[in-house]
Short mmCIF file of N, CA and C in Angstrom, two decimals:
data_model
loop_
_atom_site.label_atom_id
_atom_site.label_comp_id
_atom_site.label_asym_id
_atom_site.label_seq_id
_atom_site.Cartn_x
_atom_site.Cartn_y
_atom_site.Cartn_z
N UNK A 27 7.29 -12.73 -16.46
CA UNK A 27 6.57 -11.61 -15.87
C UNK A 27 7.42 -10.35 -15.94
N UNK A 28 6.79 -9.23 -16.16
CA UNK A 28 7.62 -8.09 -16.18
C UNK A 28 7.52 -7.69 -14.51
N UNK A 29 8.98 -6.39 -14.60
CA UNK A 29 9.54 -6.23 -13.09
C UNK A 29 8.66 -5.11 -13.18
N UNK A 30 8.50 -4.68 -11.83
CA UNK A 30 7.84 -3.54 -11.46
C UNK A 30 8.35 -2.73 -10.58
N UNK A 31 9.00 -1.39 -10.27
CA UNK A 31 9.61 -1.23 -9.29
C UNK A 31 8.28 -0.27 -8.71
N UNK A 32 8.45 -0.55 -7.41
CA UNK A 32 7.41 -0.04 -6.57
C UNK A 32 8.27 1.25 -5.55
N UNK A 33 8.04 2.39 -5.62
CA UNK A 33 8.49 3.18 -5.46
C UNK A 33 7.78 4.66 -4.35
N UNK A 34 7.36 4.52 -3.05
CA UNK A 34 6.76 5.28 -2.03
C UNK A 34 7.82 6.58 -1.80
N UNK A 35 7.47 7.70 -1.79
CA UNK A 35 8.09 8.82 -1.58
C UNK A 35 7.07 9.35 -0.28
N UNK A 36 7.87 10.42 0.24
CA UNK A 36 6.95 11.35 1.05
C UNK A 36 6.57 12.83 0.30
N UNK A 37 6.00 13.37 1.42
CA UNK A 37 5.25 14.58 0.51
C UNK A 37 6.34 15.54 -0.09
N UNK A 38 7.65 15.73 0.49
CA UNK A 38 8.88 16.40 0.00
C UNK A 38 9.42 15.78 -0.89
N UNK A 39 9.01 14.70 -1.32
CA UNK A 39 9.97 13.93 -2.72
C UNK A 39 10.76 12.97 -1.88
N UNK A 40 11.00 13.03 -0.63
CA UNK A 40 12.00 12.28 -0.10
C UNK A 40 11.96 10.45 -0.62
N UNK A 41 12.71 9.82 -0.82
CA UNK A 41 12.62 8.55 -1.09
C UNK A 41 11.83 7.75 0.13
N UNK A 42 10.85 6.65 0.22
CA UNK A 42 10.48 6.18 1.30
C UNK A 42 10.65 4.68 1.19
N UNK A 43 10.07 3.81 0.87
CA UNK A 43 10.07 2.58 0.82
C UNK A 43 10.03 2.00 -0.66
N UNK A 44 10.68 1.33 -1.11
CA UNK A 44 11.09 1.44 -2.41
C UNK A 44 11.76 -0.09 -2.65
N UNK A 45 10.66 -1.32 -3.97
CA UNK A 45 11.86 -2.13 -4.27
C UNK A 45 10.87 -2.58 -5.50
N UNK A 46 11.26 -3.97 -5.99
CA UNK A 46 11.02 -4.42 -7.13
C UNK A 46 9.97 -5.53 -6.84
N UNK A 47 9.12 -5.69 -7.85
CA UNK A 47 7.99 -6.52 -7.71
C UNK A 47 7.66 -7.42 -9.18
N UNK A 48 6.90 -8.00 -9.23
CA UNK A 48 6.31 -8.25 -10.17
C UNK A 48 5.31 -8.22 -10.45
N UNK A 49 4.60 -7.46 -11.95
CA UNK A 49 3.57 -7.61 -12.15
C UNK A 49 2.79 -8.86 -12.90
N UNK A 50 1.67 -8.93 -12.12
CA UNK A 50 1.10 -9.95 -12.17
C UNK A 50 -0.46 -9.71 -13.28
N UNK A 51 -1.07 -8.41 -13.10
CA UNK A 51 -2.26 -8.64 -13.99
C UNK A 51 -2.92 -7.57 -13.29
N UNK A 52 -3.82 -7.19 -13.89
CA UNK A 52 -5.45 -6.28 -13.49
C UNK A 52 -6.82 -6.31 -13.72
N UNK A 53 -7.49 -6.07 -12.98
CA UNK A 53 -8.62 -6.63 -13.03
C UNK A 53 -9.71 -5.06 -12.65
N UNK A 54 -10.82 -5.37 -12.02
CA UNK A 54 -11.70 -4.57 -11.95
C UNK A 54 -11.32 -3.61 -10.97
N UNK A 55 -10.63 -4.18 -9.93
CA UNK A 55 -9.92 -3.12 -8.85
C UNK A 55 -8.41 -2.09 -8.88
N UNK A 56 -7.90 -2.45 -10.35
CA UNK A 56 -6.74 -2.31 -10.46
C UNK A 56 -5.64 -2.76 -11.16
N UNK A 57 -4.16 -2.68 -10.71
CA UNK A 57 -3.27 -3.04 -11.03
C UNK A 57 -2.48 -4.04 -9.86
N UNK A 58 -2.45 -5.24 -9.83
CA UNK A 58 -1.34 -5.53 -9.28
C UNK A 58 -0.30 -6.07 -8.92
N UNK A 59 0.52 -5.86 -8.32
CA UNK A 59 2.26 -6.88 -8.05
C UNK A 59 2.04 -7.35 -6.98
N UNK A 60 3.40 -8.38 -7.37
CA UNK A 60 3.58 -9.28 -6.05
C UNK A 60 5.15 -9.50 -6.21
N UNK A 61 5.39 -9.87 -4.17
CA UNK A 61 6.79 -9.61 -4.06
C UNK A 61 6.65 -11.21 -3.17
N UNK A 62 7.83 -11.74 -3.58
CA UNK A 62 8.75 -13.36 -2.78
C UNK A 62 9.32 -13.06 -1.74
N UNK A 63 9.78 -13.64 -0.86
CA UNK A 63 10.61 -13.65 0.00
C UNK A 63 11.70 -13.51 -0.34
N UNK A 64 11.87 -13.58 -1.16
CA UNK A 64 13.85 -13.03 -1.73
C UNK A 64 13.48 -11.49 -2.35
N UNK A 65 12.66 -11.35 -2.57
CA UNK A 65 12.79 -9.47 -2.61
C UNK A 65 13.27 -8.52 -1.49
N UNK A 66 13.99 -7.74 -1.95
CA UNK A 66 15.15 -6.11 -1.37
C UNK A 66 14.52 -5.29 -1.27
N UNK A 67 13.84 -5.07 0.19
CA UNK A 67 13.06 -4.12 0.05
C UNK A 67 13.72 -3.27 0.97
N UNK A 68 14.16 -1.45 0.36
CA UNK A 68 14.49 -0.64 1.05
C UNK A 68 13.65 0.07 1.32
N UNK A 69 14.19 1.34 2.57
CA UNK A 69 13.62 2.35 3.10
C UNK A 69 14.69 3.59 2.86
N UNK A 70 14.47 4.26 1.66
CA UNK A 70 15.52 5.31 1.11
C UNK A 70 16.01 3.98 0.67
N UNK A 71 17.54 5.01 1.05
CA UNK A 71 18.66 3.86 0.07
C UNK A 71 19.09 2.69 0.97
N UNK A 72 18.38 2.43 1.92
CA UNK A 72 18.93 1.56 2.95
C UNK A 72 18.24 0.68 3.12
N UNK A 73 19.10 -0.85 2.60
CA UNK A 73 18.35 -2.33 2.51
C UNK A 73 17.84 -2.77 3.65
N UNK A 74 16.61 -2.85 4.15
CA UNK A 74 15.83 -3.59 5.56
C UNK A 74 15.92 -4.36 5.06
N UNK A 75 16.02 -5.70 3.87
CA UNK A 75 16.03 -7.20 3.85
C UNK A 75 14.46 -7.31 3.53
N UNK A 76 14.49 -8.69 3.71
CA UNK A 76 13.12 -8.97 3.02
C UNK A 76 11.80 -9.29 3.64
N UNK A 77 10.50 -8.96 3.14
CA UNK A 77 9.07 -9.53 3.40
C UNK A 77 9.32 -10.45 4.49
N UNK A 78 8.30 -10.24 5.29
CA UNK A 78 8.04 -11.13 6.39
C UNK A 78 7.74 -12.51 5.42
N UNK A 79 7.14 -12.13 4.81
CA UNK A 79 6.34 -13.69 3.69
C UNK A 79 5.51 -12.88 2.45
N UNK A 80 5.25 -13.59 1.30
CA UNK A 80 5.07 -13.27 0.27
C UNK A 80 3.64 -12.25 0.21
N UNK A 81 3.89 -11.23 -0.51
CA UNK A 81 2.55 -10.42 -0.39
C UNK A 81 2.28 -10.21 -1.65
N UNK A 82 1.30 -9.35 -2.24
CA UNK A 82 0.63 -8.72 -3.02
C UNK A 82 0.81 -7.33 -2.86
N UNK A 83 0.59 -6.14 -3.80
CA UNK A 83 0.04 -5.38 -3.74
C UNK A 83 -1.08 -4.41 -4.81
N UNK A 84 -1.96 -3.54 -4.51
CA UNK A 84 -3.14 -3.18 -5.12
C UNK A 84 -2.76 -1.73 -5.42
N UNK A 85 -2.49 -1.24 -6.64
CA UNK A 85 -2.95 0.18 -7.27
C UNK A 85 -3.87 0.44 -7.66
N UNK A 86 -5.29 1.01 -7.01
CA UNK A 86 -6.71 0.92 -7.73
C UNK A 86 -6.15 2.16 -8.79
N UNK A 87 -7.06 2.58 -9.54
CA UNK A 87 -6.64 3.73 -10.95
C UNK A 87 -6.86 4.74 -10.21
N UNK A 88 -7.97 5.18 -9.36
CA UNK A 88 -8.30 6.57 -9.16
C UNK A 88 -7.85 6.71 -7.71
N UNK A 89 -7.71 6.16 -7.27
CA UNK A 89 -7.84 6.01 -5.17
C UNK A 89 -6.68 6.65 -4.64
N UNK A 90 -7.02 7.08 -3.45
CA UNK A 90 -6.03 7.95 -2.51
C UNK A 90 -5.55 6.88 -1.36
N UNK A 91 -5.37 5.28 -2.25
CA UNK A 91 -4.76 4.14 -1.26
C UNK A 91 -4.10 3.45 -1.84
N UNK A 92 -3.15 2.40 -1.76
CA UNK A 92 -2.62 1.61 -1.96
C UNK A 92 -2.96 0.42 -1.11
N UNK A 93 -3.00 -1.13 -1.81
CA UNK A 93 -3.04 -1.93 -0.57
C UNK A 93 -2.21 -2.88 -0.59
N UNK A 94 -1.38 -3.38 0.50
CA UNK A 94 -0.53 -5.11 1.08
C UNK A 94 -1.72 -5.62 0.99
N UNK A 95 -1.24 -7.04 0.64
CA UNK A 95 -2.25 -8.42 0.98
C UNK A 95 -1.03 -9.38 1.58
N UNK A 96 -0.80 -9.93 2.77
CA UNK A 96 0.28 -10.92 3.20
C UNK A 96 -0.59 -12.08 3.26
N UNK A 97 0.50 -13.16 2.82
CA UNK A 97 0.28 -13.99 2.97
C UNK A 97 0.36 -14.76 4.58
N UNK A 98 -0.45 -16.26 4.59
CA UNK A 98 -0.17 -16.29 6.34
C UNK A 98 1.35 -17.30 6.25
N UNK A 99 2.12 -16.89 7.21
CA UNK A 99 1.12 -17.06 8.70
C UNK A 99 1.52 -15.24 9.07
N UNK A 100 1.61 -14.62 8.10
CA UNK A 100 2.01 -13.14 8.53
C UNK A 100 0.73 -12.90 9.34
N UNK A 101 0.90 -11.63 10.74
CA UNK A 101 -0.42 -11.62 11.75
C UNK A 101 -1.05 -10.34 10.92
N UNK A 102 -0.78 -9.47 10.04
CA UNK A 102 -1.22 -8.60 9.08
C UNK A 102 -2.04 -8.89 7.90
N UNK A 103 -2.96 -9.27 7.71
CA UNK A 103 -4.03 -9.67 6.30
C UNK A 103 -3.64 -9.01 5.63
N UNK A 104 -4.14 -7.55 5.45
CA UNK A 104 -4.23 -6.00 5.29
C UNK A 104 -3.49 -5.00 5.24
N UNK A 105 -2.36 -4.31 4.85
CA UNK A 105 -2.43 -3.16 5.51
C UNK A 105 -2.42 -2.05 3.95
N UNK A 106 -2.80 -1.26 4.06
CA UNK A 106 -3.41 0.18 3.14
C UNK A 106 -3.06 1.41 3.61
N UNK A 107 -1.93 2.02 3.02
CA UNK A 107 -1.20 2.67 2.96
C UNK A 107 -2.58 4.00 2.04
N UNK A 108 -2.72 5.33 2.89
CA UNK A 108 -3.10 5.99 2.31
C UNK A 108 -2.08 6.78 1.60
N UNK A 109 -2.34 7.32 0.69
CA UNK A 109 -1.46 7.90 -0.82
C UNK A 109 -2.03 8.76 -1.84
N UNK A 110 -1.32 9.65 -1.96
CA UNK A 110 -1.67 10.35 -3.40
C UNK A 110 -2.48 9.07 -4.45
N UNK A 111 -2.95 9.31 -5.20
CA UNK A 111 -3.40 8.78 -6.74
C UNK A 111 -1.86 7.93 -7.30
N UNK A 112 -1.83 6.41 -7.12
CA UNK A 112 -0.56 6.10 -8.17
C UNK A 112 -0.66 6.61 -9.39
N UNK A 113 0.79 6.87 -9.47
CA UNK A 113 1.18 7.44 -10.56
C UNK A 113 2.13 6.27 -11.49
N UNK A 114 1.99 5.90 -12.80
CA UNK A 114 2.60 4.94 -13.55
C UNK A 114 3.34 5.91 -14.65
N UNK A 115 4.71 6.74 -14.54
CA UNK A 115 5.73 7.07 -15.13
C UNK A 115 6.30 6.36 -16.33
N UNK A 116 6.19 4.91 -16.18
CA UNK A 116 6.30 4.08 -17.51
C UNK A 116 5.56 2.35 -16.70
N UNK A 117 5.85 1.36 -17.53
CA UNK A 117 5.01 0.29 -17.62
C UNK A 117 5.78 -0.43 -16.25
N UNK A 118 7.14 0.44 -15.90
CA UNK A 118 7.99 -0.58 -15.13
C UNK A 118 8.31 -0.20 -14.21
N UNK A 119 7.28 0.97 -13.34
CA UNK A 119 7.60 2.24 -12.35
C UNK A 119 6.28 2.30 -11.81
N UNK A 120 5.54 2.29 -10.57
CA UNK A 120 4.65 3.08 -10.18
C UNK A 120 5.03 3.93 -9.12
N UNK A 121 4.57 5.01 -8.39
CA UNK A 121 5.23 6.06 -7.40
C UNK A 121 3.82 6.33 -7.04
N UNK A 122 4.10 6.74 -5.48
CA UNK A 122 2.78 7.38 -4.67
C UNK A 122 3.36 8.18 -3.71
N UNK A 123 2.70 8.95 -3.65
CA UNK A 123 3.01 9.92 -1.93
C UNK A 123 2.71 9.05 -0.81
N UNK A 124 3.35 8.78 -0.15
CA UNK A 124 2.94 8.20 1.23
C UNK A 124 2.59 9.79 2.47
N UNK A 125 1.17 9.31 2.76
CA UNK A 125 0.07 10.34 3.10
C UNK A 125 0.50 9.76 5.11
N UNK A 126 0.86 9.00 5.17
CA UNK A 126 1.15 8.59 6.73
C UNK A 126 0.03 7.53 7.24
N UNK A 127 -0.73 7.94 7.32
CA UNK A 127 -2.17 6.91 7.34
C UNK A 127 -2.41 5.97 6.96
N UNK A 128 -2.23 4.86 8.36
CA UNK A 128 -2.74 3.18 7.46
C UNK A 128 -3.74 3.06 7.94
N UNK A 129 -4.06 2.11 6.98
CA UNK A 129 -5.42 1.37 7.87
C UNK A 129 -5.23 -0.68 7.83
N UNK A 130 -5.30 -1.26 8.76
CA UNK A 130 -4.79 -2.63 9.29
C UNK A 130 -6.03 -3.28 9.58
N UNK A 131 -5.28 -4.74 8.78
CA UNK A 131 -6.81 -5.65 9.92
C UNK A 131 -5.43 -6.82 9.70
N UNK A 132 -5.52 -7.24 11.24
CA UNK A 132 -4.63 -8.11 11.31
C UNK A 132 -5.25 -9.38 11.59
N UNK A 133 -5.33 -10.82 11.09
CA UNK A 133 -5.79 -11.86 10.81
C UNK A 133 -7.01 -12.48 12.31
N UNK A 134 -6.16 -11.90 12.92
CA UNK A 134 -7.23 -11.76 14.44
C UNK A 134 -7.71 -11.02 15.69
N UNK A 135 -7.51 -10.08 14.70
CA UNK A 135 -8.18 -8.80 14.99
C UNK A 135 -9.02 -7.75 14.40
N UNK A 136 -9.36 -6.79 15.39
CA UNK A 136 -9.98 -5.65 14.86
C UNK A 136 -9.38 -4.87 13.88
N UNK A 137 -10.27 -4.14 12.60
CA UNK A 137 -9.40 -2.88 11.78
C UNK A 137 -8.85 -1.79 12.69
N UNK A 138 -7.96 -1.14 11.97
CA UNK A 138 -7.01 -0.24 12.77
C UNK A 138 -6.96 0.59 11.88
N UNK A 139 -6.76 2.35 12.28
CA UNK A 139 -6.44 3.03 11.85
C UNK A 139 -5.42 4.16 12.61
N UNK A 140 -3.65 3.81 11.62
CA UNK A 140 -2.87 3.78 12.36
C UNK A 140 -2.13 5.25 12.15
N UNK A 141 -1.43 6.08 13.01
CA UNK A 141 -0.16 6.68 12.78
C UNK A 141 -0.24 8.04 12.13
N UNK A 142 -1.95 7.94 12.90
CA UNK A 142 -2.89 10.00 13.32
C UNK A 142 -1.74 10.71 13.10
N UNK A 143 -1.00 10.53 14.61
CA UNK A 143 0.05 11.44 14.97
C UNK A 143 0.92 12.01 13.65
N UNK A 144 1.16 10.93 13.23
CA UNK A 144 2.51 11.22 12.21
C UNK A 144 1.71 12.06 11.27
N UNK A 145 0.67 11.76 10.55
CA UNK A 145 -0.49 12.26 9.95
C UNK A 145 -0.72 13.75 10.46
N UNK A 146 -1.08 14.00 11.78
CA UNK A 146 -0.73 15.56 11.97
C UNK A 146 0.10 16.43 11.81
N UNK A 147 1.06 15.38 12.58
CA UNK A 147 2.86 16.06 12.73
C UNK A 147 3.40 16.64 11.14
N UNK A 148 2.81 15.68 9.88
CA UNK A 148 3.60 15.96 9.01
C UNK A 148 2.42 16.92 7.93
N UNK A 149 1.11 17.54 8.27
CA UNK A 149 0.60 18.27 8.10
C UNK A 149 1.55 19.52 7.83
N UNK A 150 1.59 20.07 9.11
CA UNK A 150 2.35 20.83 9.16
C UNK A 150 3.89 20.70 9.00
N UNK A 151 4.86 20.14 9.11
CA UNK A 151 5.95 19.86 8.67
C UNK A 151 6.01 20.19 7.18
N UNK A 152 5.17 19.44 6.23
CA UNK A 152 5.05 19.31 4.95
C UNK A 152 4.13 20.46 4.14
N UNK A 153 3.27 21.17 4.96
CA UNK A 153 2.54 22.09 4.62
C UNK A 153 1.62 21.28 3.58
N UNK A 154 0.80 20.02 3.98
CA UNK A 154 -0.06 19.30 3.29
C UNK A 154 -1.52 20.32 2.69
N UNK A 155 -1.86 20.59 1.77
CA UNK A 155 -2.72 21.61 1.22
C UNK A 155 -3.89 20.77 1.70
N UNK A 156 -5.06 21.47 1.93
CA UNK A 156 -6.21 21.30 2.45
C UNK A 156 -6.89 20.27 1.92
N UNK A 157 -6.75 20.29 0.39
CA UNK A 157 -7.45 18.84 0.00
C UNK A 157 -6.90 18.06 -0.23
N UNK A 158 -5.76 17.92 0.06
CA UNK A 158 -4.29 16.64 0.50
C UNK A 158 -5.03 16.00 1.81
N UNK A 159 -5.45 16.74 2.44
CA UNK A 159 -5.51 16.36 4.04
C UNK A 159 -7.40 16.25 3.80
N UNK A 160 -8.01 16.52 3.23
CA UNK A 160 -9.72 15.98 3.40
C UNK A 160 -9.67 14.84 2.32
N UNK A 161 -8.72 14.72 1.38
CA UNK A 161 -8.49 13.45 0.39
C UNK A 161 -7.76 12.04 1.40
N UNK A 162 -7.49 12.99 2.27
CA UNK A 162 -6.29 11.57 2.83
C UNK A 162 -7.12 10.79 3.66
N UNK A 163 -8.09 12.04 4.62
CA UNK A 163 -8.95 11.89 5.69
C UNK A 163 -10.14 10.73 4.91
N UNK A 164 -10.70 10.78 4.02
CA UNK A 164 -11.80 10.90 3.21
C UNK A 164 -11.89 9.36 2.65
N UNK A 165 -10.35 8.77 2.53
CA UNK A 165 -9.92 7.73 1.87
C UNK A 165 -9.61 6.78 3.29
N UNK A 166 -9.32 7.20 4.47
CA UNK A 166 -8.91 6.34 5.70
C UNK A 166 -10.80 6.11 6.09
N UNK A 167 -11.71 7.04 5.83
CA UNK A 167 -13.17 7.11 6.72
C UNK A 167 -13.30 5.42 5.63
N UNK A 168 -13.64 5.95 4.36
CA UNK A 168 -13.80 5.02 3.39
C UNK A 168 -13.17 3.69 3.66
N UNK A 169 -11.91 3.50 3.64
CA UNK A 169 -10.89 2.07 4.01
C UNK A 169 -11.64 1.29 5.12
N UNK A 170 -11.91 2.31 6.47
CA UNK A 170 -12.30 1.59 7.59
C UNK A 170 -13.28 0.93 7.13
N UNK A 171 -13.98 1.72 6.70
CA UNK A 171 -15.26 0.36 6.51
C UNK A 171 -15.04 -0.74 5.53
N UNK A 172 -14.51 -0.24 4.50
CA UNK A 172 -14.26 -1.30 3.41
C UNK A 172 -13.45 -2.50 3.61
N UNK A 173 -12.49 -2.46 4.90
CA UNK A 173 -11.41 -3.19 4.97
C UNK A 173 -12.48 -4.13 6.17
N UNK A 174 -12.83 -3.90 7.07
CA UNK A 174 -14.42 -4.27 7.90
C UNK A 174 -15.43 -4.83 7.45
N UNK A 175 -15.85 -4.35 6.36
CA UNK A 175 -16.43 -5.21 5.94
C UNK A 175 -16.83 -6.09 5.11
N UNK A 176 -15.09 -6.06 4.81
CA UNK A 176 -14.74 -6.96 3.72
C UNK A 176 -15.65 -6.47 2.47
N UNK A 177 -15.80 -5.80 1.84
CA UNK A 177 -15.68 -5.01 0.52
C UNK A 177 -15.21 -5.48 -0.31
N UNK A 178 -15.30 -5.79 -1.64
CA UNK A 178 -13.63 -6.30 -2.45
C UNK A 178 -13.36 -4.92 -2.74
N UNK A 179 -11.84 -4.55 -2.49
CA UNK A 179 -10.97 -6.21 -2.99
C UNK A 179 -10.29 -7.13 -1.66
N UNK A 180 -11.25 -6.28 -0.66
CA UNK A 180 -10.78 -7.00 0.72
C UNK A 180 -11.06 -8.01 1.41
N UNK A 181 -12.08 -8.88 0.44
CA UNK A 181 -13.03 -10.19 0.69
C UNK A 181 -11.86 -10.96 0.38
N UNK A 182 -12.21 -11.49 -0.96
CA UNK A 182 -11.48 -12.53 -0.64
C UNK A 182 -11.00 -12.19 -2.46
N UNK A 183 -10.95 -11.23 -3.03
CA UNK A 183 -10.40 -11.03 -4.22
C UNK A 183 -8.84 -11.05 -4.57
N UNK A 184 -8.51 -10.72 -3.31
CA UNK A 184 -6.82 -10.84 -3.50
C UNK A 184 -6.17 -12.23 -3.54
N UNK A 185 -6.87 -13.15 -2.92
CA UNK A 185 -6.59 -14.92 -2.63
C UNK A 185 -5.55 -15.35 -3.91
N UNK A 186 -6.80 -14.65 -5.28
CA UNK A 186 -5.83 -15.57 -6.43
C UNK A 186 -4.90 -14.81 -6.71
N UNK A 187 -4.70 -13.48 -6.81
CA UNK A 187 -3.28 -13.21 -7.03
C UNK A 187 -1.91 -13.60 -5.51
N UNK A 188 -2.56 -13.64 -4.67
CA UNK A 188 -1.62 -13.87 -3.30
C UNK A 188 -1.32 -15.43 -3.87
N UNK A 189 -2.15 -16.22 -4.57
CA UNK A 189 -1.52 -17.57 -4.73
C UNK A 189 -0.35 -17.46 -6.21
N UNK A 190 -0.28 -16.30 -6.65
CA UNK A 190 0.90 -15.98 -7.57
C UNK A 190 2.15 -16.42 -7.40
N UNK A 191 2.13 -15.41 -5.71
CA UNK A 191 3.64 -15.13 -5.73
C UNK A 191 4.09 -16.36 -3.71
N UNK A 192 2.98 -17.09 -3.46
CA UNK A 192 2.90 -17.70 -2.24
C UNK A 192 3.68 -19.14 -2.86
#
C-alpha cells in the first residue's frame, strides 16, 4: 500500500494535526486512508502517540469536510472535521484547512455539532472571508443531517474499508 501523509493546517498555515496513513482505494465518495494503532499522530510538531483504535478516513473530491470512521469499541463512530476542499499536492500528501467545526455521532448517541465557539473566536482571529464562513456553515447544516441520517458514506459504506486497517 502506498503511505499517505495526512496533513491538517489552520487558516494561518499553522501546522495542526498531522501523520501518516495508508491509502487504501476510492470509490464513489472519494478518497480514502486508514491509520493502525501503531501510527504517530502529531499535533504541530508534537507526538500525542497513537489512535484510540484503528480508523479510516474520507476525502470526498469537492466537499468542505473531511471524515474519521473509528473502529469499536472507540465511543466516536463519526467524527467530520469541517475543512477547506482537500487539496492532493502529490499522490503521497493530502492538506486541508481545519475550519474548527465538527460534527460527531458517537456510537450511543445523538449527532453533535461541536466547537461553535472556537468557530467564532477564530472568525475573527483569522479574518475568515465571508464565504469561508457560509461554506463552513453550509457544510456543518449539510453533515448534521447526513451523519443522522445515515446518508452514505455514513451508513454503513465505510465498514469495508474500516475492515482494512481493523
Amino acid at each position: 500500500m502506498e503511505r499517505v501523509r495526512v496533513v491538517y493546517r489552520k487558516y494561518d498555515g499553522s501546522l495542526h494535526w498531522n501523520y501518516e496513513t495508508d491509502r487504501l482505494g476510492e470509490d464513489e465518495h472519494g478518497i480514502w486512508v486508514g491509520a493502525g494503532r501503531s501510527t504517530r499522530v502529531f499535533k504541530g510538531t508534537t507526538l500525542k502517540g497513537g489512535p484510540e483504535s484503528p480508523h479510516v478516513l474520507l476525502f470526498p473530491r469537492q466537499a468542505w469536510w473531511t471524515a474519521c470512521f473509528n473502529a469499536a469499541p472507540h465511543r466516536t463512530e463519526i467524527y467530520c472535521d469541517i475543512t477547506t476542499v482537500a487539496h492532493w499536492p502529490s499522490a503521497t500528501e493530502v492538506t486541508a484547512i481545519d475550519l474548527d467545526l465538527d460534527v460527531r455521532r458517537r456510537r450511543d448517541g445523538p449527532v453533535e455539532l461541536l466547537d461553535e465557539d472556537e468557530f467564532a473566536a477564530h472568525q475573527v482571529r483569522y479574518s475568515y472571508p465571508a464565504d469561508v464562513v457560509l461554506a463552513a456553515q453550509s457544510s456543518a447544516d449539510w453533515l448534521m443531517g447526513a451523519v443522522e441520517q445515515r446518508v452514505e458514506p455514513f451508513g454503513s459504506a465505510y465498514h469495508e474499508w474500516l475492515r482494512l486497517v481493523s
